[in-house]
Amino acid sequence: MAMMPELTEGGLPLTHDVQVGALEPGAANPVSLSLTDGEAQDVAVFLGLGALSGAALTGTLMPFETDGWRLEGKLTATVGQTCVVTLTQVESRIDAPVERRFLPAHRIVSTGDIDVLLNDEEEPEPFTETIGLGRIFVESLALLIDPWPRAEGAEFGNRIFAPDGVEPLTDEAARPFSGLAALKAKLTRNEE
């Protein structure tokens, strides 16, 4: 049984923070995160994956509004998951765009479980001194992985079970008006 990785203060197994004060104001700032084998293994365990390799997040942080930042990037990874039908290992490649917007925390007021944006209709994320590329990677990957991975050609078949001597109940027979439909068909045949 795999052990859960030691989680960071934020609860995620990966940190890689960009210091906002080190970004060049008014310019496009390239950023990148390539996971080491150990980091990839920690993220794989955290997300319940069988394997994770070639994992990276690359992009550019650009000015957004007067005091915010916008990340435009790409997440790449090869993930191994267990097929929900055959229980074999399924490997898939993820190559997806990632876009996030950030505003200073003082522009977003937290009211319990809901963040209310001041003077903006969009939903940028708050930042103080850093923008967490590690958090963005883990969150984005969690949304991009297939929740029901299947091996090629694997399908769920129909299985109908009943005790000996009892006719199995099918979906068709369990429908509320199926008995009426059968009665109507029988009456129609008798009228002919």
CSV table of C-alpha atoms in Angstrom, one decimal:
chain,number,residue,atom,x,y,z
A,1,MET,CA,0.0,0.0,0.0
A,2,ALA,CA,1.4,3.4,-1.0
A,3,MET,CA,2.0,6.0,1.7
A,4,MET,CA,0.5,9.4,1.3
A,5,PRO,CA,3.3,12.0,0.7
A,6,GLU,CA,4.0,14.6,3.4
A,7,LEU,CA,1.8,17.5,2.5
A,8,THR,CA,2.9,21.1,2.4
A,9,GLU,CA,1.4,23.8,4.5
A,10,GLY,CA,-1.2,24.4,1.9
A,11,GLY,CA,-2.2,20.8,1.8
A,12,LEU,CA,-0.7,20.0,-1.6
A,13,PRO,CA,2.4,17.8,-2.3
A,14,LEU,CA,4.0,20.4,-4.6
A,15,THR,CA,5.1,24.0,-4.2
A,16,HIS,CA,6.7,26.3,-6.7
A,17,ASP,CA,5.9,29.9,-6.0
A,18,VAL,CA,6.6,32.8,-8.2
A,19,GLN,CA,7.6,36.0,-6.3
A,20,VAL,CA,5.3,38.7,-7.7
A,21,GLY,CA,7.9,41.4,-6.6
A,22,ALA,CA,10.5,39.8,-8.9
A,23,LEU,CA,8.2,40.0,-12.0
A,24,GLU,CA,9.0,42.7,-14.5
A,25,PRO,CA,6.0,45.2,-14.3
A,26,GLY,CA,4.2,45.8,-17.6
A,27,ALA,CA,6.0,42.9,-19.4
A,28,ALA,CA,5.4,39.3,-20.2
A,29,ASN,CA,7.3,37.1,-17.8
A,30,PRO,CA,8.0,33.5,-18.8
A,31,VAL,CA,7.5,30.9,-16.0
A,32,SER,CA,7.9,27.2,-16.0
A,33,LEU,CA,7.7,24.2,-13.7
A,34,SER,CA,9.0,20.8,-14.6
A,35,LEU,CA,8.4,18.1,-12.0
A,36,THR,CA,11.2,16.0,-10.7
A,37,ASP,CA,10.6,12.2,-10.5
A,38,GLY,CA,10.0,12.5,-6.7
A,39,GLU,CA,7.5,15.4,-7.2
A,40,ALA,CA,5.7,13.6,-9.9
A,41,GLN,CA,5.4,10.5,-7.7
A,42,ASP,CA,4.0,12.6,-4.8
A,43,VAL,CA,1.5,14.3,-7.1
A,44,ALA,CA,0.5,10.9,-8.5
A,45,VAL,CA,-0.2,9.5,-5.1
A,46,PHE,CA,-2.0,12.6,-4.0
A,47,LEU,CA,-4.3,12.4,-7.0
A,48,GLY,CA,-4.7,8.6,-7.0
A,49,LEU,CA,-2.8,8.1,-10.2
A,50,GLY,CA,-0.9,4.9,-11.0
A,51,ALA,CA,1.9,7.0,-12.6
A,52,LEU,CA,2.8,10.5,-13.7
A,53,SER,CA,5.7,11.5,-16.0
A,54,GLY,CA,6.7,14.2,-18.3
A,55,ALA,CA,4.8,16.7,-16.1
A,56,ALA,CA,5.3,20.4,-16.7
A,57,LEU,CA,3.6,23.7,-16.7
A,58,THR,CA,5.0,26.4,-18.9
A,59,GLY,CA,3.6,29.8,-19.7
A,60,THR,CA,3.8,33.5,-19.3
A,61,LEU,CA,2.6,35.8,-16.6
A,62,MET,CA,1.3,39.1,-18.1
A,63,PRO,CA,-0.1,42.2,-16.5
A,64,PHE,CA,-3.8,42.0,-15.8
A,65,GLU,CA,-5.8,45.2,-15.1
A,66,THR,CA,-3.7,47.7,-13.1
A,67,ASP,CA,-2.3,45.5,-10.3
A,68,GLY,CA,-3.0,41.9,-11.3
A,69,TRP,CA,-1.5,39.1,-13.4
A,70,ARG,CA,-2.8,36.7,-16.0
A,71,LEU,CA,-1.2,33.3,-16.6
A,72,GLU,CA,-1.4,31.8,-20.1
A,73,GLY,CA,0.3,28.5,-20.3
A,74,LYS,CA,0.2,24.8,-21.1
A,75,LEU,CA,0.1,21.8,-18.9
A,76,THR,CA,1.7,18.6,-20.3
A,77,ALA,CA,1.8,15.2,-18.6
A,78,THR,CA,1.6,11.5,-19.2
A,79,VAL,CA,-0.7,9.8,-16.6
A,80,GLY,CA,-1.3,6.2,-15.8
A,81,GLN,CA,-4.6,5.2,-14.3
A,82,THR,CA,-6.5,2.0,-13.7
A,83,CYS,CA,-9.2,1.1,-16.2
A,84,VAL,CA,-12.6,1.1,-14.5
A,85,VAL,CA,-13.6,-2.0,-16.6
A,86,THR,CA,-10.6,-4.2,-16.9
A,87,LEU,CA,-8.5,-2.9,-14.0
A,88,THR,CA,-5.5,-2.7,-16.3
A,89,GLN,CA,-3.1,0.3,-16.5
A,90,VAL,CA,-4.2,2.9,-19.0
A,91,GLU,CA,-1.8,5.6,-20.1
A,92,SER,CA,-2.9,8.9,-21.6
A,93,ARG,CA,-1.2,12.1,-22.6
A,94,ILE,CA,-2.5,15.5,-21.4
A,95,ASP,CA,-1.5,18.6,-23.4
A,96,ALA,CA,-3.9,21.3,-22.4
A,97,PRO,CA,-4.0,25.1,-22.1
A,98,VAL,CA,-4.1,26.7,-18.6
A,99,GLU,CA,-5.3,30.2,-18.1
A,100,ARG,CA,-5.7,31.9,-14.7
A,101,ARG,CA,-6.1,35.5,-13.6
A,102,PHE,CA,-4.9,37.0,-10.3
A,103,LEU,CA,-5.7,40.1,-8.3
A,104,PRO,CA,-4.3,41.4,-5.0
A,105,ALA,CA,-6.1,39.8,-2.1
A,106,HIS,CA,-7.4,43.2,-0.8
A,107,ARG,CA,-9.5,43.4,-4.0
A,108,ILE,CA,-11.3,40.2,-3.2
A,109,VAL,CA,-13.3,40.0,0.1
A,110,SER,CA,-13.9,36.5,1.6
A,111,THR,CA,-17.2,35.9,3.1
A,112,GLY,CA,-16.9,32.3,4.5
A,113,ASP,CA,-17.1,29.9,1.6
A,114,ILE,CA,-17.8,32.6,-1.0
A,115,ASP,CA,-15.2,35.0,-2.4
A,116,VAL,CA,-16.8,38.3,-3.5
A,117,LEU,CA,-15.0,40.3,-6.1
A,118,LEU,CA,-14.8,44.1,-5.7
A,119,ASN,CA,-15.3,46.0,-8.9
A,120,ASP,CA,-15.0,43.1,-11.3
A,121,GLU,CA,-17.4,40.6,-12.8
A,122,GLU,CA,-14.8,37.9,-13.5
A,123,GLU,CA,-13.4,35.5,-10.9
A,124,PRO,CA,-9.7,36.0,-10.6
A,125,GLU,CA,-7.8,34.4,-7.7
A,126,PRO,CA,-6.3,36.4,-4.9
A,127,PHE,CA,-2.5,36.7,-4.4
A,128,THR,CA,-0.4,38.4,-1.8
A,129,GLU,CA,3.4,38.1,-2.4
A,130,THR,CA,3.4,34.9,-4.6
A,131,ILE,CA,1.6,33.0,-7.3
A,132,GLY,CA,1.7,29.3,-6.7
A,133,LEU,CA,2.6,27.4,-9.9
A,134,GLY,CA,2.7,24.1,-8.0
A,135,ARG,CA,-0.9,24.7,-6.8
A,136,ILE,CA,-2.0,25.6,-10.3
A,137,PHE,CA,-0.4,22.5,-11.7
A,138,VAL,CA,-2.0,20.1,-9.2
A,139,GLU,CA,-5.5,21.8,-9.5
A,140,SER,CA,-5.4,21.9,-13.3
A,141,LEU,CA,-4.2,18.3,-13.6
A,142,ALA,CA,-6.9,17.1,-11.2
A,143,LEU,CA,-9.5,18.7,-13.5
A,144,LEU,CA,-8.0,17.3,-16.7
A,145,ILE,CA,-7.5,13.7,-15.8
A,146,ASP,CA,-10.3,11.3,-16.9
A,147,PRO,CA,-12.4,10.3,-13.9
A,148,TRP,CA,-13.5,7.0,-15.6
A,149,PRO,CA,-10.4,5.8,-17.6
A,150,ARG,CA,-11.0,2.9,-19.9
A,151,ALA,CA,-8.7,0.7,-21.8
A,152,GLU,CA,-9.3,0.8,-25.6
A,153,GLY,CA,-12.3,-1.3,-26.5
A,154,ALA,CA,-13.3,-1.9,-22.8
A,155,GLU,CA,-17.0,-1.5,-22.2
A,156,PHE,CA,-19.4,-2.4,-19.4
A,157,GLY,CA,-21.6,-5.3,-20.5
A,158,ASN,CA,-25.2,-6.0,-19.4
A,159,ARG,CA,-25.3,-8.4,-16.5
A,160,ILE,CA,-28.7,-9.8,-15.3
A,161,PHE,CA,-28.8,-11.9,-12.2
A,162,ALA,CA,-31.6,-13.9,-10.6
A,163,PRO,CA,-31.9,-16.9,-8.3
A,164,ASP,CA,-32.5,-20.3,-10.0
A,165,GLY,CA,-36.1,-20.6,-11.2
A,166,VAL,CA,-36.8,-16.9,-11.1
A,167,GLU,CA,-37.0,-14.8,-14.3
A,168,PRO,CA,-34.5,-11.9,-14.1
A,169,LEU,CA,-35.9,-8.4,-13.9
A,170,THR,CA,-34.7,-6.3,-16.8
A,171,ASP,CA,-34.7,-2.6,-17.1
A,172,GLU,CA,-37.5,-2.8,-19.6
A,173,ALA,CA,-39.7,-4.8,-17.3
A,174,ALA,CA,-39.0,-2.5,-14.3
A,175,ARG,CA,-40.3,0.5,-16.2
A,176,PRO,CA,-43.6,1.7,-14.6
A,177,PHE,CA,-45.7,1.5,-17.7
A,178,SER,CA,-44.2,-1.6,-19.3
A,179,GLY,CA,-47.0,-3.7,-17.9
A,180,LEU,CA,-49.6,-1.4,-19.4
A,181,ALA,CA,-47.8,-1.4,-22.8
A,182,ALA,CA,-47.8,-5.2,-22.7
A,183,LEU,CA,-51.5,-5.2,-21.9
A,184,LYS,CA,-52.3,-2.8,-24.7
A,185,ALA,CA,-50.3,-4.9,-27.1
A,186,LYS,CA,-52.2,-8.0,-26.0
A,187,LEU,CA,-55.6,-6.2,-26.3
A,188,THR,CA,-54.7,-4.9,-29.7
A,189,ARG,CA,-53.8,-8.4,-30.9
A,190,ASN,CA,-57.1,-9.8,-29.6
A,191,GLU,CA,-59.1,-7.1,-31.4
A,192,GLU,CA,-57.6,-8.0,-34.7
